[in-house]
mmCIF file of C-alpha atoms and ligand atoms in Angstrom:
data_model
loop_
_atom_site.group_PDB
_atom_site.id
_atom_site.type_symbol
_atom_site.label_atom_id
_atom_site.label_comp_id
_atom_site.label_asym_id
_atom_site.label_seq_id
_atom_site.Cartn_x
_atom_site.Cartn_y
_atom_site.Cartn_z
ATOM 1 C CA UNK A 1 -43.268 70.595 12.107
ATOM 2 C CA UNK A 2 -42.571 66.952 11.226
ATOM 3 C CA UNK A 3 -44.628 67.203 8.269
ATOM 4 C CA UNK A 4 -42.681 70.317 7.011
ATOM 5 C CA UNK A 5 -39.309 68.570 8.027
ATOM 6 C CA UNK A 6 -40.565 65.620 5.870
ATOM 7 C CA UNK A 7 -41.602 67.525 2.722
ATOM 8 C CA UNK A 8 -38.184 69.601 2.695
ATOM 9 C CA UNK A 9 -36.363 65.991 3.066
ATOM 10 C CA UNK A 10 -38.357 64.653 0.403
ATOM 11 C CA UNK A 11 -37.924 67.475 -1.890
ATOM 12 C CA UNK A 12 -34.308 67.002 -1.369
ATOM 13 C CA UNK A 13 -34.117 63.462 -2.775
ATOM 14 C CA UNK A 14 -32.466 62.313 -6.094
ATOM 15 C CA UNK A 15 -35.064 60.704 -8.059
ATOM 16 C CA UNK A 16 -35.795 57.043 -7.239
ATOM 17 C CA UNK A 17 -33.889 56.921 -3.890
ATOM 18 C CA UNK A 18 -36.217 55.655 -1.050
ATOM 19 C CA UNK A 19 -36.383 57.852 2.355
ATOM 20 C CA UNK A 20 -36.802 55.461 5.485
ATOM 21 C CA UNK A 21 -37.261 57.341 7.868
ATOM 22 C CA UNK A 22 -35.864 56.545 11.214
ATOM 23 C CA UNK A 23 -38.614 56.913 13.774
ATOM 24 C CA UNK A 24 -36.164 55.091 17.174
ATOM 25 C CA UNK A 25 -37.319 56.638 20.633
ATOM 26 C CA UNK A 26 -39.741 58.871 19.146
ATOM 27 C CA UNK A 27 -43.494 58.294 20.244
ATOM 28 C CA UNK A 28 -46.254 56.892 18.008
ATOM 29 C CA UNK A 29 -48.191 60.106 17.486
ATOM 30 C CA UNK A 30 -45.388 61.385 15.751
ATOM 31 C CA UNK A 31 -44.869 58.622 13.688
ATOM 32 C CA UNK A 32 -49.190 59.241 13.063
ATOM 33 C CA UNK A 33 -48.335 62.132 11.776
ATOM 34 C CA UNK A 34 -45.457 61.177 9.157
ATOM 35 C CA UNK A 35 -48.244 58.499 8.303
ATOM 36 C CA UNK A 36 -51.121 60.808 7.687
ATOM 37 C CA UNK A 37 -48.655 62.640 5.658
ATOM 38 C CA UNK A 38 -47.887 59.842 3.206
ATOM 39 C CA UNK A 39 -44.765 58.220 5.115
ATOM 40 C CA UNK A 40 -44.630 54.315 4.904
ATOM 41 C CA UNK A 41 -41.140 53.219 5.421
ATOM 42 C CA UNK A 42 -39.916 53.307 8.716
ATOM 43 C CA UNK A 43 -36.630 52.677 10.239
ATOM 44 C CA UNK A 44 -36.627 51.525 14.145
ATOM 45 C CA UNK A 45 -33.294 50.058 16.134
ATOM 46 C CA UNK A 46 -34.513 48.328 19.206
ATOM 47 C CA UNK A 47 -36.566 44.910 18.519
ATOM 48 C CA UNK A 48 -38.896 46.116 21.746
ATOM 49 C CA UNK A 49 -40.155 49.530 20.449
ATOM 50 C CA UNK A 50 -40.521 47.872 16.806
ATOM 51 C CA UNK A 51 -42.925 45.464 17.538
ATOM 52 C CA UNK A 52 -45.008 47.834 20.037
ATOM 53 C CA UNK A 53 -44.865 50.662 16.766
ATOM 54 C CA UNK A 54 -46.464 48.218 14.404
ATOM 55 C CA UNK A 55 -49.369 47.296 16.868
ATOM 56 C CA UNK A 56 -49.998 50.443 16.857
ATOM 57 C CA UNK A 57 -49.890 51.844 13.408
ATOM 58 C CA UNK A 58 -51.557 50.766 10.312
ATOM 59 C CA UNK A 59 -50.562 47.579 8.352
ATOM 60 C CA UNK A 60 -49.320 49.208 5.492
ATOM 61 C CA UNK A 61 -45.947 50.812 7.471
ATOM 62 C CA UNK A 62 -43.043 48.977 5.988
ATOM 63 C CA UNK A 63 -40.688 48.273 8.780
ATOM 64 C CA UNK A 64 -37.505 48.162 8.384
ATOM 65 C CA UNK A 65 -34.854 46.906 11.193
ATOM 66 C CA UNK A 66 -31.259 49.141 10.899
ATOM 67 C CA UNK A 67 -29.662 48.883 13.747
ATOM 68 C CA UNK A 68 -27.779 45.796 15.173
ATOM 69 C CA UNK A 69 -29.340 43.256 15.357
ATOM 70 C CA UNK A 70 -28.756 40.268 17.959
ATOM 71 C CA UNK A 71 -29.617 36.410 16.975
ATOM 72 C CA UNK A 72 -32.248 35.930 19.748
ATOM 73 C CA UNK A 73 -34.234 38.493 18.879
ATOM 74 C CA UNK A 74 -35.111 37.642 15.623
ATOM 75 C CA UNK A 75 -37.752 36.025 15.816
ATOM 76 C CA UNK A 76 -39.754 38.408 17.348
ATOM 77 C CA UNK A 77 -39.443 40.390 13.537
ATOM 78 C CA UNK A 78 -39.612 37.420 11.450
ATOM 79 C CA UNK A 79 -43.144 37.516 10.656
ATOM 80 C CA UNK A 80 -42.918 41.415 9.556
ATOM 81 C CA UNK A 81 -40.017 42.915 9.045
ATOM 82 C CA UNK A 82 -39.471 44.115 5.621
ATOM 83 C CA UNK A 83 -35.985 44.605 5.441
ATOM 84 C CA UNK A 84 -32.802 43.850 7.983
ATOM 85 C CA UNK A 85 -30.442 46.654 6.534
ATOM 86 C CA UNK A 86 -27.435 45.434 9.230
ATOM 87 C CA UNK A 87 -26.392 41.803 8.684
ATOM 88 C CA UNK A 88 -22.911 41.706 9.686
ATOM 89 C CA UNK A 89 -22.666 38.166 10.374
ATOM 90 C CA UNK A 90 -22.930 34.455 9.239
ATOM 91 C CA UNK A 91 -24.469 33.491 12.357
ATOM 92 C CA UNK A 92 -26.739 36.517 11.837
ATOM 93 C CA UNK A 93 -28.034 35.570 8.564
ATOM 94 C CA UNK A 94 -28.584 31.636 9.455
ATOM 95 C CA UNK A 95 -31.318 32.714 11.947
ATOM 96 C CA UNK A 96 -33.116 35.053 9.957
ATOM 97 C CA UNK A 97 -33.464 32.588 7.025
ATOM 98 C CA UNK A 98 -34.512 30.054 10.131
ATOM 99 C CA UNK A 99 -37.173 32.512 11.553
ATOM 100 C CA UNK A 100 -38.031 33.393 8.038
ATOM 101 C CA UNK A 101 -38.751 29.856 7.241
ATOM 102 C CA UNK A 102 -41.063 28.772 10.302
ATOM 103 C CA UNK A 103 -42.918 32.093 9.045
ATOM 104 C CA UNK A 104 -42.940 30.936 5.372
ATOM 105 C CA UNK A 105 -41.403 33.971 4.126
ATOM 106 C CA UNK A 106 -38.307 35.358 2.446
ATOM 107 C CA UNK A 107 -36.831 38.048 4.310
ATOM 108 C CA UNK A 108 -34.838 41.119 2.236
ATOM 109 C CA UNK A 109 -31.526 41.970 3.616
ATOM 110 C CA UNK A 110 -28.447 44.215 3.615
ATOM 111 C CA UNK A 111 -24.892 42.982 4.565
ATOM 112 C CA UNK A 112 -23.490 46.114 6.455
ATOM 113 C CA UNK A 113 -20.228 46.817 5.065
ATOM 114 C CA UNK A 114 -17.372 48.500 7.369
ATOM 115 C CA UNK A 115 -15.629 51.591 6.374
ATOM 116 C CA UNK A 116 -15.552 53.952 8.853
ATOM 117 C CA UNK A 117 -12.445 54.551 11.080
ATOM 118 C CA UNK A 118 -14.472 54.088 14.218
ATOM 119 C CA UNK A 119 -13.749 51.107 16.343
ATOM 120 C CA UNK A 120 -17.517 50.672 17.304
ATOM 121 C CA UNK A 121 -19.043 50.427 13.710
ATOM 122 C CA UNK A 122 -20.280 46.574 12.763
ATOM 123 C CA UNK A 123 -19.692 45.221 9.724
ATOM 124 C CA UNK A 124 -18.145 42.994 6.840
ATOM 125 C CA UNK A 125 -14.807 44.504 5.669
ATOM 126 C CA UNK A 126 -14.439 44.507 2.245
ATOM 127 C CA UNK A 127 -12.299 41.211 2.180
ATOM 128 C CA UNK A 128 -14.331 39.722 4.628
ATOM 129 C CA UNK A 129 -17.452 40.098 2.282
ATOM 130 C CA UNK A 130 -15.517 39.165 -0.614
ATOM 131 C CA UNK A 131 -14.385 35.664 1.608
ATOM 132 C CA UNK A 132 -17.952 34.773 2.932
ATOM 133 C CA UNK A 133 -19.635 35.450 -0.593
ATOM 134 C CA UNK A 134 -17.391 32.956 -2.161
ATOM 135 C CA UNK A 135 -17.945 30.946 0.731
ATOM 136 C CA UNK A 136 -20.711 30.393 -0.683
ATOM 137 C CA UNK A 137 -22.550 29.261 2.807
ATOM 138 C CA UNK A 138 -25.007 32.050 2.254
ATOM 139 C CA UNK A 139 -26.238 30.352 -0.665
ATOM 140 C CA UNK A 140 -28.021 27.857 1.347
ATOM 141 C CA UNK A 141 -30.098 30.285 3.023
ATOM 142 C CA UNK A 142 -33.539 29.858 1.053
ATOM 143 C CA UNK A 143 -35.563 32.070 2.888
ATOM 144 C CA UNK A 144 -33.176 34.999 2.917
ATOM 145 C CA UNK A 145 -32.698 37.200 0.277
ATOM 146 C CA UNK A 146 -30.121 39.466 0.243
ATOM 147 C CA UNK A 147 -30.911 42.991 -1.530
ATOM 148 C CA UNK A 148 -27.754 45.507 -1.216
ATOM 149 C CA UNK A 149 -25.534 46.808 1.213
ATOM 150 C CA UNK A 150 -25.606 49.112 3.484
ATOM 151 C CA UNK A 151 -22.889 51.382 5.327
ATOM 152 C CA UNK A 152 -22.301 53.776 7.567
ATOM 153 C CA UNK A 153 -19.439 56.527 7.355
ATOM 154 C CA UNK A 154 -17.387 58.054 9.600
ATOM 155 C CA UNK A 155 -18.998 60.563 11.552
ATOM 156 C CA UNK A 156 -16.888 63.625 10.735
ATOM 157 C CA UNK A 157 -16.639 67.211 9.220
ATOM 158 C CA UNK A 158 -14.734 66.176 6.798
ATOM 159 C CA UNK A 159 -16.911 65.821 3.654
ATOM 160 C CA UNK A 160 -14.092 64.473 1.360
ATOM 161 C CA UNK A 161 -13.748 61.612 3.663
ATOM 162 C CA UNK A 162 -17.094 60.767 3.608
ATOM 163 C CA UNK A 163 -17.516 60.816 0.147
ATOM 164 C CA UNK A 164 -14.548 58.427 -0.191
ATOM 165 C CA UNK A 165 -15.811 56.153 2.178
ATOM 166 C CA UNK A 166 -19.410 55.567 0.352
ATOM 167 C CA UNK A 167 -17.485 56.251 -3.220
ATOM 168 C CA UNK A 168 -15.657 52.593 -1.731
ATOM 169 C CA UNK A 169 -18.975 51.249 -0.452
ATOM 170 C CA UNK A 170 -20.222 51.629 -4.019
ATOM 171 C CA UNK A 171 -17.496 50.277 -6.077
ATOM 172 C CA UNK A 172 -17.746 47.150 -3.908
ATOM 173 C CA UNK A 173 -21.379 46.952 -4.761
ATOM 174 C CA UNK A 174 -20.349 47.304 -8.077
ATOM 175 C CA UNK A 175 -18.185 44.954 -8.162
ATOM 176 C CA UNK A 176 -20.582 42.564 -6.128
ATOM 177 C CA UNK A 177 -23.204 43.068 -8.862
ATOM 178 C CA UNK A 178 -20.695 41.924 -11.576
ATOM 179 C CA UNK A 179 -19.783 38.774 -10.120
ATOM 180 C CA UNK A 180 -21.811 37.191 -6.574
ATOM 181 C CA UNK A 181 -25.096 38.762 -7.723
ATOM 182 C CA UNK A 182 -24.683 38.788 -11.386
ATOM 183 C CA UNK A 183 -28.332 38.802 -13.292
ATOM 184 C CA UNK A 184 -30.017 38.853 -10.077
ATOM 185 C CA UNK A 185 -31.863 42.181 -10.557
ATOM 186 C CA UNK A 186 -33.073 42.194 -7.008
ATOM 187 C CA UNK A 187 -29.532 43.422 -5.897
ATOM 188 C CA UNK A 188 -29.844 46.858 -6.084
ATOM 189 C CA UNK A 189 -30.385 48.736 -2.933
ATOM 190 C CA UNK A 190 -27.322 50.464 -1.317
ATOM 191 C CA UNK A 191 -28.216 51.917 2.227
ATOM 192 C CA UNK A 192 -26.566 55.085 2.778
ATOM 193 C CA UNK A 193 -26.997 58.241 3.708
ATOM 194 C CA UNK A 194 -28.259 59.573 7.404
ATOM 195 C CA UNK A 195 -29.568 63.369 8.416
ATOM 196 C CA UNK A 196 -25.800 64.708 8.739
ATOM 197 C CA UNK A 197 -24.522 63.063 4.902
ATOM 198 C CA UNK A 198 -27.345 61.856 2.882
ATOM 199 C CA UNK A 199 -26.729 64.119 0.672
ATOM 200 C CA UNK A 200 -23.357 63.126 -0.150
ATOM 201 C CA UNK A 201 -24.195 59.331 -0.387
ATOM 202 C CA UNK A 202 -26.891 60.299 -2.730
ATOM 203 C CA UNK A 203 -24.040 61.851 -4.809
ATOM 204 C CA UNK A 204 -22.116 58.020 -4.567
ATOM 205 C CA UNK A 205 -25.098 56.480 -5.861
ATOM 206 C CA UNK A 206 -27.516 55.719 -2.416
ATOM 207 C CA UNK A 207 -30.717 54.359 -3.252
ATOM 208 C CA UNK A 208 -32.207 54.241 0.249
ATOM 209 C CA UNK A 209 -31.525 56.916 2.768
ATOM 210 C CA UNK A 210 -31.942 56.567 6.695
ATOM 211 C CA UNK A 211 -32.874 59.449 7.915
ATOM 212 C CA UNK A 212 -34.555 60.555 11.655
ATOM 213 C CA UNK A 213 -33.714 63.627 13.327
ATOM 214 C CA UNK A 214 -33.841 65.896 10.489
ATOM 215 C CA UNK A 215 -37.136 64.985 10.036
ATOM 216 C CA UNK A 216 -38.500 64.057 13.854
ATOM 217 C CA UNK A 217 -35.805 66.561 15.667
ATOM 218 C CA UNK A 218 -33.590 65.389 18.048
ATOM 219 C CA UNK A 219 -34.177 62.477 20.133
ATOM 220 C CA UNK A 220 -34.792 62.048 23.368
ATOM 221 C CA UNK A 221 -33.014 59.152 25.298
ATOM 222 C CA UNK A 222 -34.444 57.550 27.926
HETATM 223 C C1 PLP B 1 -30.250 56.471 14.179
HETATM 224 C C2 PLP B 1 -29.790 55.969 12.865
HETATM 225 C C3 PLP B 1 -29.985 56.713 11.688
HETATM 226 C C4 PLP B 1 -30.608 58.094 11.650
HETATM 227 O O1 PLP B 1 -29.729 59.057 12.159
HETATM 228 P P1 PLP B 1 -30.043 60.622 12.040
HETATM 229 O O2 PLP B 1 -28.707 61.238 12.180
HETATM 230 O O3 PLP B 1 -30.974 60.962 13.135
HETATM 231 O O4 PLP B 1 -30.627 60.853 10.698
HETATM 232 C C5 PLP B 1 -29.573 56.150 10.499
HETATM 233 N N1 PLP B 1 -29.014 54.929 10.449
HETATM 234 C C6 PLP B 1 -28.804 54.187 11.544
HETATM 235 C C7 PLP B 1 -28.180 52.851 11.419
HETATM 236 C C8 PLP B 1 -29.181 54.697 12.796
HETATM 237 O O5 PLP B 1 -28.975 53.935 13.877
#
């Protein structure tokens, strides 16, 4: 089943945009079996099941952390993760590039941009992103680099809405790419897209999709 799921997700993708696919509270054998069938990028939310998922699967898995992620638990990443999509803070970002650095690494991240109308999303509003880049305290951070953006939209029927809302994420990018991260070709990733609108953010120029229950079925809390 997973595999199928998988292959009809893949099949689905514009051409060049990366699946992660989002493997939280599932068990490792299922994550085997998105392996043996060619997966490598995997997205987990919960520091805890992370770590115990890369024990036990193959070195080659690309981990990447997307949900939010709290300062005192970064170092339990730092010596593997391969990229943080959900930096939504100064503070955040200091203690990556600190972990990073006692590793001897450079660590790939996202700044999570807010736009959805939901009181519980994190996230840099556009002005706030716009504030802090020019504040130019990021800049100090050697051992951090950051890659993209990434966003989540409103989780609602209305299509039109959600199209506006990554059509906004991506003319900040955009914008971003003209001016902070001019000629720095490793800005390019914009995070966006889950099972329910990855289509759509594909449409508004995604080049890294999250997506877990359409391709591991519902999950199971516990
Ligand atoms: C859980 C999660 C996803 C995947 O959601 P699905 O609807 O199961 O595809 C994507 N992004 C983030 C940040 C998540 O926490």
């Amino acid at each position: 089943m997973i595999v199928e799921n998988l292959n009809r997700v893949r099949s689905s993708l514009t051409d060049g945009v990366e699946l992660v696919a989002v493997s939280k509270y599932h068990p490792v054998e299922r994550l085997r079996e998105a392996y043996d069938a060619g997966q490598r990028v995997f997205g987990e939310s919960h520091v805890q099941e992370l770590v115990g998922k890369c024990e036990a699967l193959p070195k080659d898995v690309k981990w990447h952390f997307i949900g939010h992620l709290q300062t005192n638990k970064v170092k339990y990443l730092a010596s593997f993760v391969s990229l943080i999509h959900a930096v939504d803070s100064d503070k955040l970002l200091k203690e990556i590039n600190k972990q990073a650095l006692k590793c001897d690494r450079v660590i790939d991240c996202l700044l999570q941009v807010h736009v959805a109308d939901e009181e519980t999303k994190f996230g840099f509003t556009f002005d706030e992103l716009r504030a802090y880049l020019a504040s130019d305290s990021f800049a100090d951070y050697m051992n951090v680099r950051i890659v993209g953006l990434m966003a989540m939209a409103t989780n609602t029927d209305d299509d039109s809405q959600i199209a506006r809302e990554f059509e906004s994420v991506k003319e900040m990018f955009d914008e971003l790419k003209n001016t902070t991260f001019a000629g720095k070709d490793y800005f390019c990733e914009l995070s966006m897209g889950m099972s329910g609108d990855y289509e759509i953010a594909m449409r508004h120029g995604s080049t890294m999709v999250r997506v877990g229950s359409m391709i591991f079925g519902e999950r199971e809390y516990h």
